mmCIF file of C-alpha atoms in Angstrom:
data_model
loop_
_atom_site.group_PDB
_atom_site.id
_atom_site.type_symbol
_atom_site.label_atom_id
_atom_site.label_comp_id
_atom_site.label_asym_id
_atom_site.label_seq_id
_atom_site.Cartn_x
_atom_site.Cartn_y
_atom_site.Cartn_z
ATOM 1 C CA MET A 24 85.423 -44.897 127.520
ATOM 2 C CA SER A 25 84.535 -45.794 131.124
ATOM 3 C CA PRO A 26 80.456 -44.221 131.475
ATOM 4 C CA THR A 27 81.822 -42.357 134.182
ATOM 5 C CA GLU A 28 83.783 -40.234 131.412
ATOM 6 C CA HIS A 29 80.773 -39.950 128.996
ATOM 7 C CA LEU A 30 78.733 -38.283 131.961
ATOM 8 C CA ARG A 31 81.609 -36.110 132.721
ATOM 9 C CA GLU A 32 81.836 -35.144 128.812
ATOM 10 C CA GLU A 33 77.965 -34.712 127.969
ATOM 11 C CA GLU A 34 78.192 -32.305 131.604
ATOM 12 C CA PRO A 35 78.572 -29.384 129.798
ATOM 13 C CA SER A 36 75.304 -29.395 127.643
ATOM 14 C CA GLN A 37 72.952 -30.104 130.584
ATOM 15 C CA LYS A 38 73.877 -26.714 132.063
ATOM 16 C CA SER A 39 70.657 -24.606 131.433
ATOM 17 C CA PRO A 40 71.247 -22.092 129.084
ATOM 18 C CA PRO A 41 71.337 -18.079 130.772
ATOM 19 C CA PRO A 42 67.717 -16.863 131.378
ATOM 20 C CA ALA A 43 66.452 -14.779 127.939
ATOM 21 C CA GLU A 44 65.876 -11.311 127.526
ATOM 22 C CA PRO A 45 62.600 -10.171 127.999
ATOM 23 C CA ARG A 46 60.619 -9.566 124.921
ATOM 24 C CA ILE A 47 58.802 -5.416 125.364
ATOM 25 C CA ALA A 48 56.536 -4.277 123.070
ATOM 26 C CA LEU A 49 55.866 -0.837 122.506
ATOM 27 C CA VAL A 50 51.741 -0.091 121.348
ATOM 28 C CA HIS A 51 50.188 3.875 120.605
ATOM 29 C CA ASP A 52 47.564 4.311 118.334
ATOM 30 C CA TRP A 53 49.364 6.278 115.708
ATOM 31 C CA LEU A 54 52.481 8.197 114.835
ATOM 32 C CA THR A 55 52.043 11.290 113.356
ATOM 33 C CA GLY A 56 53.368 14.117 114.901
ATOM 34 C CA MET A 57 55.354 15.671 118.013
ATOM 35 C CA ARG A 58 52.212 16.182 120.622
ATOM 36 C CA GLY A 59 51.872 15.216 124.451
ATOM 37 C CA GLY A 60 51.518 11.563 123.840
ATOM 38 C CA GLU A 61 54.257 11.345 121.841
ATOM 39 C CA LYS A 62 56.664 12.333 124.496
ATOM 40 C CA VAL A 63 56.044 9.917 126.654
ATOM 41 C CA LEU A 64 55.939 7.321 124.627
ATOM 42 C CA GLU A 65 59.666 9.049 123.939
ATOM 43 C CA ALA A 66 60.065 8.554 127.978
ATOM 44 C CA ILE A 67 58.921 5.589 127.436
ATOM 45 C CA ALA A 68 61.431 4.628 124.720
ATOM 46 C CA THR A 69 64.527 5.714 126.000
ATOM 47 C CA LEU A 70 64.058 2.499 128.958
ATOM 48 C CA THR A 71 63.165 0.546 127.067
ATOM 49 C CA PRO A 72 65.833 0.513 124.052
ATOM 50 C CA GLY A 73 65.156 -2.364 121.298
ATOM 51 C CA ALA A 74 61.284 -2.675 121.906
ATOM 52 C CA PRO A 75 59.775 -2.486 118.768
ATOM 53 C CA ILE A 76 56.676 0.248 118.567
ATOM 54 C CA HIS A 77 54.149 -1.300 117.071
ATOM 55 C CA THR A 78 51.284 1.245 115.860
ATOM 56 C CA LEU A 79 47.905 2.044 113.727
ATOM 57 C CA PHE A 80 50.012 4.002 111.144
ATOM 58 C CA HIS A 81 52.877 6.248 110.852
ATOM 59 C CA PHE A 82 53.327 9.581 108.682
ATOM 60 C CA PRO A 83 57.370 8.525 108.615
ATOM 61 C CA GLY A 84 59.718 11.481 110.152
ATOM 62 C CA SER A 85 56.751 13.215 112.047
ATOM 63 C CA VAL A 86 58.271 12.377 115.005
ATOM 64 C CA SER A 87 61.850 12.622 117.273
ATOM 65 C CA GLN A 88 64.601 10.835 115.540
ATOM 66 C CA ALA A 89 64.168 8.557 118.996
ATOM 67 C CA LEU A 90 61.197 7.409 118.336
ATOM 68 C CA GLU A 91 62.142 7.179 113.980
ATOM 69 C CA SER A 92 65.213 4.886 115.546
ATOM 70 C CA HIS A 93 63.040 2.146 117.134
ATOM 71 C CA LEU A 94 61.552 -0.360 114.685
ATOM 72 C CA ILE A 95 58.043 0.472 113.956
ATOM 73 C CA HIS A 96 55.226 -2.222 113.073
ATOM 74 C CA THR A 97 52.166 -0.722 111.789
ATOM 75 C CA SER A 98 48.373 -1.500 110.770
ATOM 76 C CA PHE A 99 46.235 -2.611 107.952
ATOM 77 C CA LEU A 100 45.663 0.852 107.870
ATOM 78 C CA GLN A 101 48.675 1.927 106.793
ATOM 79 C CA ARG A 102 47.937 1.491 103.287
ATOM 80 C CA ALA A 103 44.585 3.166 103.650
ATOM 81 C CA PRO A 104 43.693 5.522 99.615
ATOM 82 C CA GLY A 105 44.604 8.859 102.166
ATOM 83 C CA LEU A 106 45.512 8.015 104.932
ATOM 84 C CA ARG A 107 47.686 11.481 106.152
ATOM 85 C CA ARG A 108 44.402 13.762 105.129
ATOM 86 C CA TYR A 109 41.879 11.470 106.400
ATOM 87 C CA TYR A 110 43.199 9.234 108.629
ATOM 88 C CA ARG A 111 40.346 10.079 111.170
ATOM 89 C CA HIS A 112 37.245 9.608 109.103
ATOM 90 C CA TYR A 113 38.906 5.454 109.162
ATOM 91 C CA LEU A 114 38.049 5.615 113.285
ATOM 92 C CA PRO A 115 35.643 2.783 112.213
ATOM 93 C CA LEU A 116 38.026 0.342 111.145
ATOM 94 C CA PHE A 117 40.357 0.866 114.218
ATOM 95 C CA PRO A 118 39.348 -1.246 116.493
ATOM 96 C CA ALA A 119 39.662 -4.130 113.776
ATOM 97 C CA ALA A 120 43.376 -2.440 112.999
ATOM 98 C CA VAL A 121 44.616 -2.204 116.512
ATOM 99 C CA GLU A 122 43.729 -6.157 116.347
ATOM 100 C CA ASP A 123 46.117 -6.835 113.193
ATOM 101 C CA LEU A 124 48.599 -5.963 115.524
ATOM 102 C CA ASP A 125 51.133 -8.889 115.723
ATOM 103 C CA LEU A 126 52.473 -8.946 119.456
ATOM 104 C CA ARG A 127 53.243 -12.939 119.862
ATOM 105 C CA GLY A 128 55.866 -13.772 121.870
ATOM 106 C CA TYR A 129 56.590 -10.736 123.880
ATOM 107 C CA ASP A 130 56.934 -10.768 127.868
ATOM 108 C CA LEU A 131 55.415 -7.421 128.278
ATOM 109 C CA VAL A 132 53.427 -5.367 126.709
ATOM 110 C CA VAL A 133 53.125 -1.342 127.165
ATOM 111 C CA SER A 134 50.844 0.448 125.233
ATOM 112 C CA THR A 135 49.686 4.057 125.584
ATOM 113 C CA SER A 136 46.207 5.036 124.330
ATOM 114 C CA HIS A 137 43.798 7.498 124.392
ATOM 115 C CA CYS A 138 42.333 5.960 121.511
ATOM 116 C CA VAL A 139 42.393 1.376 120.515
ATOM 117 C CA ALA A 140 46.402 1.217 122.000
ATOM 118 C CA LYS A 141 44.617 -0.353 124.965
ATOM 119 C CA GLY A 142 43.055 -2.714 122.880
ATOM 120 C CA VAL A 143 45.615 -4.213 121.730
ATOM 121 C CA ILE A 144 45.732 -8.423 122.371
ATOM 122 C CA PRO A 145 49.162 -9.650 124.258
ATOM 123 C CA ASP A 146 49.648 -13.397 124.836
ATOM 124 C CA PRO A 147 48.050 -15.300 127.558
ATOM 125 C CA HIS A 148 51.657 -15.195 129.129
ATOM 126 C CA ALA A 149 52.227 -11.743 128.607
ATOM 127 C CA HIS A 150 51.806 -8.422 131.296
ATOM 128 C CA HIS A 151 49.957 -6.062 129.554
ATOM 129 C CA LEU A 152 50.785 -2.587 131.206
ATOM 130 C CA CYS A 153 48.467 0.524 129.395
ATOM 131 C CA TYR A 154 49.108 4.270 130.192
ATOM 132 C CA VAL A 155 46.173 5.805 129.838
ATOM 133 C CA HIS A 156 46.008 9.479 128.236
ATOM 134 C CA THR A 157 41.992 9.763 128.221
ATOM 135 C CA PRO A 158 39.235 7.171 127.446
ATOM 136 C CA MET A 159 38.410 8.111 123.867
ATOM 137 C CA ARG A 160 37.024 11.919 125.018
ATOM 138 C CA TYR A 161 34.671 11.634 121.333
ATOM 139 C CA ALA A 162 32.835 8.837 122.611
ATOM 140 C CA TRP A 163 32.277 8.741 125.737
ATOM 141 C CA ASP A 164 31.921 11.867 127.544
ATOM 142 C CA GLN A 165 32.580 14.686 125.171
ATOM 143 C CA GLU A 166 30.701 12.960 122.644
ATOM 144 C CA ARG A 167 28.474 16.290 122.031
ATOM 145 C CA ALA A 168 31.343 18.781 122.621
ATOM 146 C CA TYR A 169 33.078 17.080 119.256
ATOM 147 C CA PHE A 170 29.520 16.334 117.562
ATOM 148 C CA PRO A 171 26.629 18.731 118.191
ATOM 149 C CA ARG A 172 24.962 18.328 115.169
ATOM 150 C CA ARG A 173 22.634 15.349 116.818
ATOM 151 C CA ARG A 174 19.713 15.339 113.739
ATOM 152 C CA GLY A 175 20.388 13.924 109.943
ATOM 153 C CA LEU A 176 20.838 10.529 108.676
ATOM 154 C CA ILE A 177 24.769 10.893 108.999
ATOM 155 C CA PRO A 178 24.796 12.451 112.620
ATOM 156 C CA ARG A 179 22.679 8.970 113.114
ATOM 157 C CA LEU A 180 24.569 6.648 111.691
ATOM 158 C CA ARG A 181 27.791 8.430 113.404
ATOM 159 C CA GLY A 182 25.837 7.629 116.955
ATOM 160 C CA LEU A 183 25.466 4.227 116.061
ATOM 161 C CA ALA A 184 29.527 3.744 115.085
ATOM 162 C CA LEU A 185 30.372 5.197 117.849
ATOM 163 C CA ASN A 186 27.503 3.007 120.569
ATOM 164 C CA ARG A 187 29.191 -0.130 118.478
ATOM 165 C CA LEU A 188 32.964 1.888 119.877
ATOM 166 C CA ARG A 189 32.025 2.114 123.385
ATOM 167 C CA GLN A 190 31.121 -1.439 123.582
ATOM 168 C CA TRP A 191 34.161 -2.470 122.188
ATOM 169 C CA ASP A 192 36.016 -0.266 124.732
ATOM 170 C CA VAL A 193 34.809 -1.864 127.602
ATOM 171 C CA SER A 194 34.779 -5.594 126.394
ATOM 172 C CA THR A 195 38.585 -5.031 126.065
ATOM 173 C CA CYS A 196 39.335 -3.760 129.158
ATOM 174 C CA PRO A 197 39.982 -7.231 130.247
ATOM 175 C CA ARG A 198 43.366 -7.572 127.897
ATOM 176 C CA VAL A 199 44.848 -5.079 130.733
ATOM 177 C CA ASP A 200 46.551 -6.280 133.428
ATOM 178 C CA THR A 201 47.737 -2.750 134.488
ATOM 179 C CA PHE A 202 46.338 -0.044 134.042
ATOM 180 C CA LEU A 203 48.120 3.522 134.552
ATOM 181 C CA ALA A 204 46.263 7.224 134.252
ATOM 182 C CA ASN A 205 47.768 10.638 133.446
ATOM 183 C CA SER A 206 46.253 12.270 136.355
ATOM 184 C CA SER A 207 43.193 11.605 139.420
ATOM 185 C CA PHE A 208 40.664 12.834 136.901
ATOM 186 C CA VAL A 209 41.650 10.431 133.882
ATOM 187 C CA ALA A 210 41.934 7.669 137.500
ATOM 188 C CA ARG A 211 37.785 8.661 137.534
ATOM 189 C CA ARG A 212 37.102 8.388 134.551
ATOM 190 C CA ILE A 213 39.336 4.370 133.765
ATOM 191 C CA GLU A 214 37.102 3.288 137.010
ATOM 192 C CA ARG A 215 33.326 4.659 135.928
ATOM 193 C CA TYR A 216 33.051 3.455 132.324
ATOM 194 C CA TYR A 217 35.570 0.913 132.385
ATOM 195 C CA GLY A 218 35.129 -0.572 136.779
ATOM 196 C CA ARG A 219 38.645 -0.604 136.774
ATOM 197 C CA ARG A 220 41.179 1.239 139.509
ATOM 198 C CA ALA A 221 43.686 2.529 137.747
ATOM 199 C CA GLU A 222 47.639 4.103 139.354
ATOM 200 C CA VAL A 223 48.480 8.004 138.438
ATOM 201 C CA LEU A 224 51.569 8.975 137.052
ATOM 202 C CA PRO A 225 51.863 12.319 135.585
ATOM 203 C CA PRO A 226 53.267 12.395 132.326
ATOM 204 C CA PRO A 227 56.636 14.392 132.104
ATOM 205 C CA VAL A 228 57.323 17.278 131.354
ATOM 206 C CA ASP A 229 60.810 19.173 130.419
ATOM 207 C CA THR A 230 61.138 21.215 133.534
ATOM 208 C CA GLU A 231 65.527 21.722 131.828
ATOM 209 C CA THR A 232 64.133 23.861 128.838
ATOM 210 C CA PHE A 233 61.424 25.360 130.588
ATOM 211 C CA SER A 234 62.416 27.732 132.888
ATOM 212 C CA PRO A 235 62.335 31.239 134.425
ATOM 213 C CA ALA A 236 64.480 34.182 132.702
ATOM 214 C CA PRO A 237 67.666 34.642 133.493
ATOM 215 C CA GLU A 238 68.332 36.817 137.324
ATOM 216 C CA GLY A 239 68.817 40.092 136.064
ATOM 217 C CA LYS A 240 66.759 39.774 132.620
ATOM 218 C CA SER A 241 63.194 40.861 131.966
ATOM 219 C CA PRO A 242 60.760 38.613 130.390
ATOM 220 C CA SER A 243 59.571 41.030 128.787
ATOM 221 C CA PRO A 244 60.881 43.846 126.854
ATOM 222 C CA ALA A 245 60.621 47.217 128.496
ATOM 223 C CA GLY A 246 57.487 48.906 128.267
ATOM 224 C CA GLU A 247 55.160 45.808 126.606
ATOM 225 C CA LYS A 248 52.144 46.135 128.706
ATOM 226 C CA PRO A 249 50.391 42.895 130.141
ATOM 227 C CA PHE A 250 49.542 39.678 128.393
ATOM 228 C CA VAL A 251 47.740 36.498 128.807
ATOM 229 C CA LEU A 252 48.507 33.873 127.281
ATOM 230 C CA ALA A 253 46.560 30.368 125.959
ATOM 231 C CA VAL A 254 48.372 27.261 124.778
ATOM 232 C CA CYS A 255 46.344 24.590 122.836
ATOM 233 C CA ALA A 256 44.991 22.591 120.713
ATOM 234 C CA LEU A 257 42.066 25.224 118.576
ATOM 235 C CA ALA A 258 39.374 22.560 119.193
ATOM 236 C CA PRO A 259 35.834 23.947 120.932
ATOM 237 C CA TYR A 260 36.194 21.614 124.185
ATOM 238 C CA LYS A 261 39.819 24.327 124.676
ATOM 239 C CA LYS A 262 36.380 27.326 125.410
ATOM 240 C CA LEU A 263 38.677 29.582 123.417
ATOM 241 C CA ASP A 264 35.871 31.952 122.852
ATOM 242 C CA ILE A 265 35.853 32.597 126.779
ATOM 243 C CA ALA A 266 39.134 33.716 126.683
ATOM 244 C CA ILE A 267 39.348 35.668 124.295
ATOM 245 C CA GLN A 268 35.643 37.312 125.624
ATOM 246 C CA ALA A 269 37.028 37.772 129.313
ATOM 247 C CA CYS A 270 40.443 39.172 127.917
ATOM 248 C CA GLN A 271 39.093 41.759 125.745
ATOM 249 C CA ARG A 272 35.705 42.679 128.831
ATOM 250 C CA LEU A 273 39.406 42.824 131.175
ATOM 251 C CA GLY A 274 41.369 44.974 128.085
ATOM 252 C CA LEU A 275 43.615 42.798 128.273
ATOM 253 C CA GLU A 276 46.006 40.973 125.500
ATOM 254 C CA LEU A 277 46.080 37.489 124.426
ATOM 255 C CA ARG A 278 48.228 35.732 122.916
ATOM 256 C CA ILE A 279 47.251 31.984 121.662
ATOM 257 C CA VAL A 280 49.764 29.585 120.707
ATOM 258 C CA GLY A 281 48.524 25.915 118.804
ATOM 259 C CA SER A 282 45.979 25.326 116.010
ATOM 260 C CA GLY A 283 43.424 23.133 115.116
ATOM 261 C CA PRO A 284 39.891 22.451 113.259
ATOM 262 C CA GLY A 285 38.748 25.968 115.274
ATOM 263 C CA HIS A 286 41.334 28.472 114.354
ATOM 264 C CA ASP A 287 38.793 29.740 111.395
ATOM 265 C CA GLU A 288 36.189 30.598 114.311
ATOM 266 C CA LEU A 289 38.357 31.837 116.754
ATOM 267 C CA ALA A 290 40.042 34.458 114.557
ATOM 268 C CA ARG A 291 36.281 35.584 113.105
ATOM 269 C CA LEU A 292 35.729 35.897 117.191
ATOM 270 C CA ALA A 293 39.043 37.819 117.973
ATOM 271 C CA GLY A 294 38.847 41.193 118.281
ATOM 272 C CA PRO A 295 42.874 43.273 117.708
ATOM 273 C CA SER A 296 43.418 42.378 121.262
ATOM 274 C CA THR A 297 43.551 38.623 120.765
ATOM 275 C CA ARG A 298 46.599 37.064 118.667
ATOM 276 C CA LEU A 299 46.586 33.738 116.827
ATOM 277 C CA LEU A 300 50.125 32.685 116.842
ATOM 278 C CA GLY A 301 49.800 29.445 115.418
ATOM 279 C CA ARG A 302 52.500 27.128 116.195
ATOM 280 C CA VAL A 303 55.284 28.221 117.805
ATOM 281 C CA SER A 304 59.072 27.800 117.875
ATOM 282 C CA GLY A 305 60.143 26.379 121.016
ATOM 283 C CA GLU A 306 62.526 29.428 122.047
ATOM 284 C CA GLU A 307 59.578 31.142 121.384
ATOM 285 C CA LEU A 308 56.644 29.441 123.360
ATOM 286 C CA LEU A 309 59.468 29.774 126.333
ATOM 287 C CA ASP A 310 59.920 33.690 126.193
ATOM 288 C CA LEU A 311 55.632 34.503 126.067
ATOM 289 C CA TYR A 312 55.697 31.427 128.938
ATOM 290 C CA ARG A 313 58.013 33.462 130.421
ATOM 291 C CA GLY A 314 56.805 37.074 130.041
ATOM 292 C CA ALA A 315 52.852 36.291 130.987
ATOM 293 C CA LEU A 316 50.511 37.920 133.599
ATOM 294 C CA CYS A 317 49.471 33.908 133.461
ATOM 295 C CA LEU A 318 48.863 31.032 132.038
ATOM 296 C CA VAL A 319 44.436 30.560 130.999
ATOM 297 C CA GLN A 320 43.177 27.244 130.704
ATOM 298 C CA PRO A 321 39.218 28.113 130.354
ATOM 299 C CA GLY A 322 38.441 24.565 128.918
ATOM 300 C CA VAL A 323 38.538 21.318 131.215
ATOM 301 C CA GLU A 324 41.338 18.884 130.400
ATOM 302 C CA ASP A 325 42.912 15.735 131.098
ATOM 303 C CA PHE A 326 45.988 16.539 132.733
ATOM 304 C CA GLY A 327 47.303 19.449 130.819
ATOM 305 C CA ILE A 328 51.124 20.337 130.598
ATOM 306 C CA ALA A 329 51.069 24.039 129.549
ATOM 307 C CA PRO A 330 50.086 24.366 133.449
ATOM 308 C CA VAL A 331 53.078 22.843 134.016
ATOM 309 C CA GLU A 332 55.227 24.546 131.910
ATOM 310 C CA ALA A 333 54.206 27.831 132.531
ATOM 311 C CA LEU A 334 54.186 26.775 136.057
ATOM 312 C CA ALA A 335 58.021 25.685 135.274
ATOM 313 C CA CYS A 336 58.793 29.230 133.825
ATOM 314 C CA GLY A 337 57.181 30.707 137.095
ATOM 315 C CA THR A 338 53.572 32.230 135.588
ATOM 316 C CA PRO A 339 50.789 31.262 137.945
ATOM 317 C CA VAL A 340 48.149 29.578 135.838
ATOM 318 C CA VAL A 341 44.378 30.911 135.598
ATOM 319 C CA ALA A 342 41.651 27.292 135.263
ATOM 320 C CA GLN A 343 38.629 26.106 135.705
ATOM 321 C CA GLY A 344 38.684 24.426 139.189
ATOM 322 C CA ARG A 345 37.718 20.667 136.979
ATOM 323 C CA GLY A 346 39.587 17.743 135.575
ATOM 324 C CA GLY A 347 43.707 17.483 135.650
ATOM 325 C CA VAL A 348 44.458 20.779 136.722
ATOM 326 C CA LEU A 349 43.738 20.073 139.983
ATOM 327 C CA ASP A 350 46.292 17.284 140.535
ATOM 328 C CA ILE A 351 48.797 20.450 139.566
ATOM 329 C CA VAL A 352 47.209 23.935 141.204
ATOM 330 C CA GLU A 353 47.283 24.278 144.376
ATOM 331 C CA PRO A 354 44.751 28.217 144.586
ATOM 332 C CA GLY A 355 46.607 31.087 145.957
ATOM 333 C CA VAL A 356 49.710 29.462 145.672
ATOM 334 C CA HIS A 357 50.378 28.470 142.012
ATOM 335 C CA GLY A 358 47.739 29.936 140.546
ATOM 336 C CA VAL A 359 43.614 30.568 140.415
ATOM 337 C CA LEU A 360 41.099 27.994 139.960
ATOM 338 C CA TYR A 361 37.317 29.029 139.319
ATOM 339 C CA SER A 362 33.932 27.367 139.307
ATOM 340 C CA ILE A 363 30.749 28.085 137.421
ATOM 341 C CA SER A 364 27.530 27.609 137.864
ATOM 342 C CA GLU A 365 26.441 26.775 134.368
ATOM 343 C CA GLU A 366 28.582 25.624 131.442
ATOM 344 C CA ARG A 367 27.539 28.210 128.841
ATOM 345 C CA GLY A 368 27.190 32.593 128.765
ATOM 346 C CA ASP A 369 27.842 35.408 130.216
ATOM 347 C CA LEU A 370 29.141 33.457 133.662
ATOM 348 C CA GLU A 371 31.368 31.620 132.492
ATOM 349 C CA VAL A 372 33.155 34.761 131.088
ATOM 350 C CA GLU A 373 32.170 36.454 134.497
ATOM 351 C CA ALA A 374 33.965 33.885 136.016
ATOM 352 C CA LEU A 375 36.889 33.577 134.745
ATOM 353 C CA CYS A 376 37.577 37.903 134.534
ATOM 354 C CA ARG A 377 37.212 37.968 138.306
ATOM 355 C CA ALA A 378 39.753 35.085 137.857
ATOM 356 C CA ILE A 379 42.499 37.035 135.932
ATOM 357 C CA ASP A 380 41.508 40.473 138.234
ATOM 358 C CA LYS A 381 42.521 38.052 141.471
ATOM 359 C CA VAL A 382 45.919 36.799 139.620
ATOM 360 C CA ARG A 383 46.743 40.609 138.812
ATOM 361 C CA GLN A 384 46.638 41.232 143.320
ATOM 362 C CA ILE A 385 48.840 37.777 144.115
ATOM 363 C CA ARG A 386 52.607 37.958 145.013
ATOM 364 C CA PHE A 387 53.153 34.433 144.247
ATOM 365 C CA ASN A 388 56.694 33.179 144.790
ATOM 366 C CA LEU A 389 58.258 32.163 142.277
ATOM 367 C CA LEU A 390 60.119 29.520 144.379
ATOM 368 C CA ASP A 391 57.114 27.725 145.081
ATOM 369 C CA LEU A 392 56.263 27.865 141.254
ATOM 370 C CA ARG A 393 59.406 26.208 140.431
ATOM 371 C CA ARG A 394 58.745 24.011 142.763
ATOM 372 C CA ARG A 395 55.555 22.365 142.241
ATOM 373 C CA ALA A 396 56.569 22.140 138.490
ATOM 374 C CA GLU A 397 59.762 19.657 139.199
ATOM 375 C CA TYR A 398 57.326 17.691 141.007
ATOM 376 C CA PHE A 399 56.354 16.483 137.342
ATOM 377 C CA SER A 400 60.082 16.736 135.628
ATOM 378 C CA THR A 401 60.676 13.785 133.656
ATOM 379 C CA PRO A 402 63.571 12.248 135.650
ATOM 380 C CA GLN A 403 60.508 11.701 138.273
ATOM 381 C CA PHE A 404 57.802 10.353 135.496
ATOM 382 C CA LEU A 405 61.088 8.103 134.531
ATOM 383 C CA LYS A 406 61.978 7.181 138.242
ATOM 384 C CA ARG A 407 58.010 6.366 139.038
ATOM 385 C CA PHE A 408 57.602 4.433 135.424
ATOM 386 C CA ARG A 409 61.240 1.918 135.565
ATOM 387 C CA ALA A 410 59.496 0.559 138.849
ATOM 388 C CA PHE A 411 56.146 -0.449 136.706
ATOM 389 C CA LEU A 412 58.177 -1.650 134.242
ATOM 390 C CA ALA A 413 59.807 -4.436 136.724
ATOM 391 C CA GLN A 414 57.027 -4.524 138.455
ATOM 392 C CA GLY A 415 55.079 -6.409 134.936
ATOM 393 C CA LEU A 416 58.299 -7.911 134.553
ATOM 394 C CA GLN A 417 57.784 -10.279 137.994
ATOM 395 C CA GLN A 418 54.231 -10.428 137.546
ATOM 396 C CA GLY A 419 52.921 -11.786 134.188
ATOM 397 C CA PRO A 420 49.455 -11.809 133.192
ATOM 398 C CA GLU A 421 47.401 -11.402 136.403
ATOM 399 C CA PRO A 422 44.691 -14.126 136.779
ATOM 400 C CA ILE A 423 41.053 -12.163 136.674
ATOM 401 C CA SER A 424 39.148 -14.679 138.483
ATOM 402 C CA SER A 425 41.380 -14.091 141.680
ATOM 403 C CA SER A 426 42.185 -10.297 141.634
ATOM 404 C CA ARG A 427 40.463 -8.259 139.685
ATOM 405 C CA ALA A 428 36.509 -8.011 138.076
ATOM 406 C CA PRO A 429 35.742 -7.934 134.771
ATOM 407 C CA ALA A 430 34.576 -4.785 133.904
ATOM 408 C CA PRO A 431 30.364 -3.968 134.635
ATOM 409 C CA ASN A 432 28.572 -4.946 131.508
ATOM 410 C CA GLU A 433 31.557 -6.742 129.987
ATOM 411 C CA GLY A 434 30.802 -7.071 126.041
ATOM 412 C CA ALA A 435 27.172 -5.988 126.595
ATOM 413 C CA PRO A 436 25.542 -3.122 124.944
ATOM 414 C CA THR A 437 26.669 0.328 126.311
ATOM 415 C CA THR A 438 24.744 3.380 126.129
ATOM 416 C CA ARG A 439 25.923 7.328 126.274
ATOM 417 C CA PRO A 440 26.950 8.190 129.677
#
């Protein structure tokens, strides 16, 4: 055999192997139900069908089949005693648990975070794209709303734990290469607390399901009186007590959809004109949106999917003019935004009453409402997010020294805002 022949025989083995498919990992705080954050994750998962989901803990059967079909990796907290009932009590262990997730070998890490998911530790060569629903509300600007009791040993210990959590939250920012925020409001909070800039990408809303009543069909039964609708979790910062008082003053029925720890207190405040409906079916919610005089949102939301769903059904929105709703509602076109000079007492109730009165005087254009909602549709979200995925795979990790500055006071004690 000649040397040349030997080289010819060996030539096929010298060819470069085809490039390997990039490995992508999804990270989510926890999987215990299908709320707004899980719906965002579900949309992202359609773009990364083979990607495993890494999460602190998972209650099997609690999320959609689309998410359950992915390989799901959990942290050591999955085996914690009493987890299903008391998982919020394990908050001090969440940072250690998210750092326990094994992300070795992945080229792109996509986290969706409202708590600690942004703090995962990616491979040095990986790009970390983090979609932030909100910096932890209870650790930052809404600590007092969540924990109004300030005196005593337990509140003092809780305050120390939250201070440590804030320190950790800031120190993990360099682990993220690209921040995405669900609203301009959240982007400003990211810049304030983390010292980083974020691109704004609104979450996906199902504007196909949520749609106006078919032409010629009345959205409300004949003879039904106008009612006001609220759709949200029953939590203190939602300020549903303000909505109850305002509707009682106006003599309007208020229907509240949602569940949460504030149910008993709201039931105590509710009069005969308030109906706490709890969780309702998708069909019932659609009928409520279509038949309501308006959707009210007296609390400040990071984004607020319910206002978009209402607009998609042709229902205007009445909301306090702060937070994510500013990205959604143009006053006088899609609803009424009101401001308050104090955050307590009758001033808030009076402001909401005036706003509801005002919305009754405006003839809204159904096409304007619908067109606005469609800007936040799922196809629009997927189109925009796909571009960020491609960009992340091309860029790899972003050098801190050359193109971004570390968060201010990185690793240093963080005081309460």
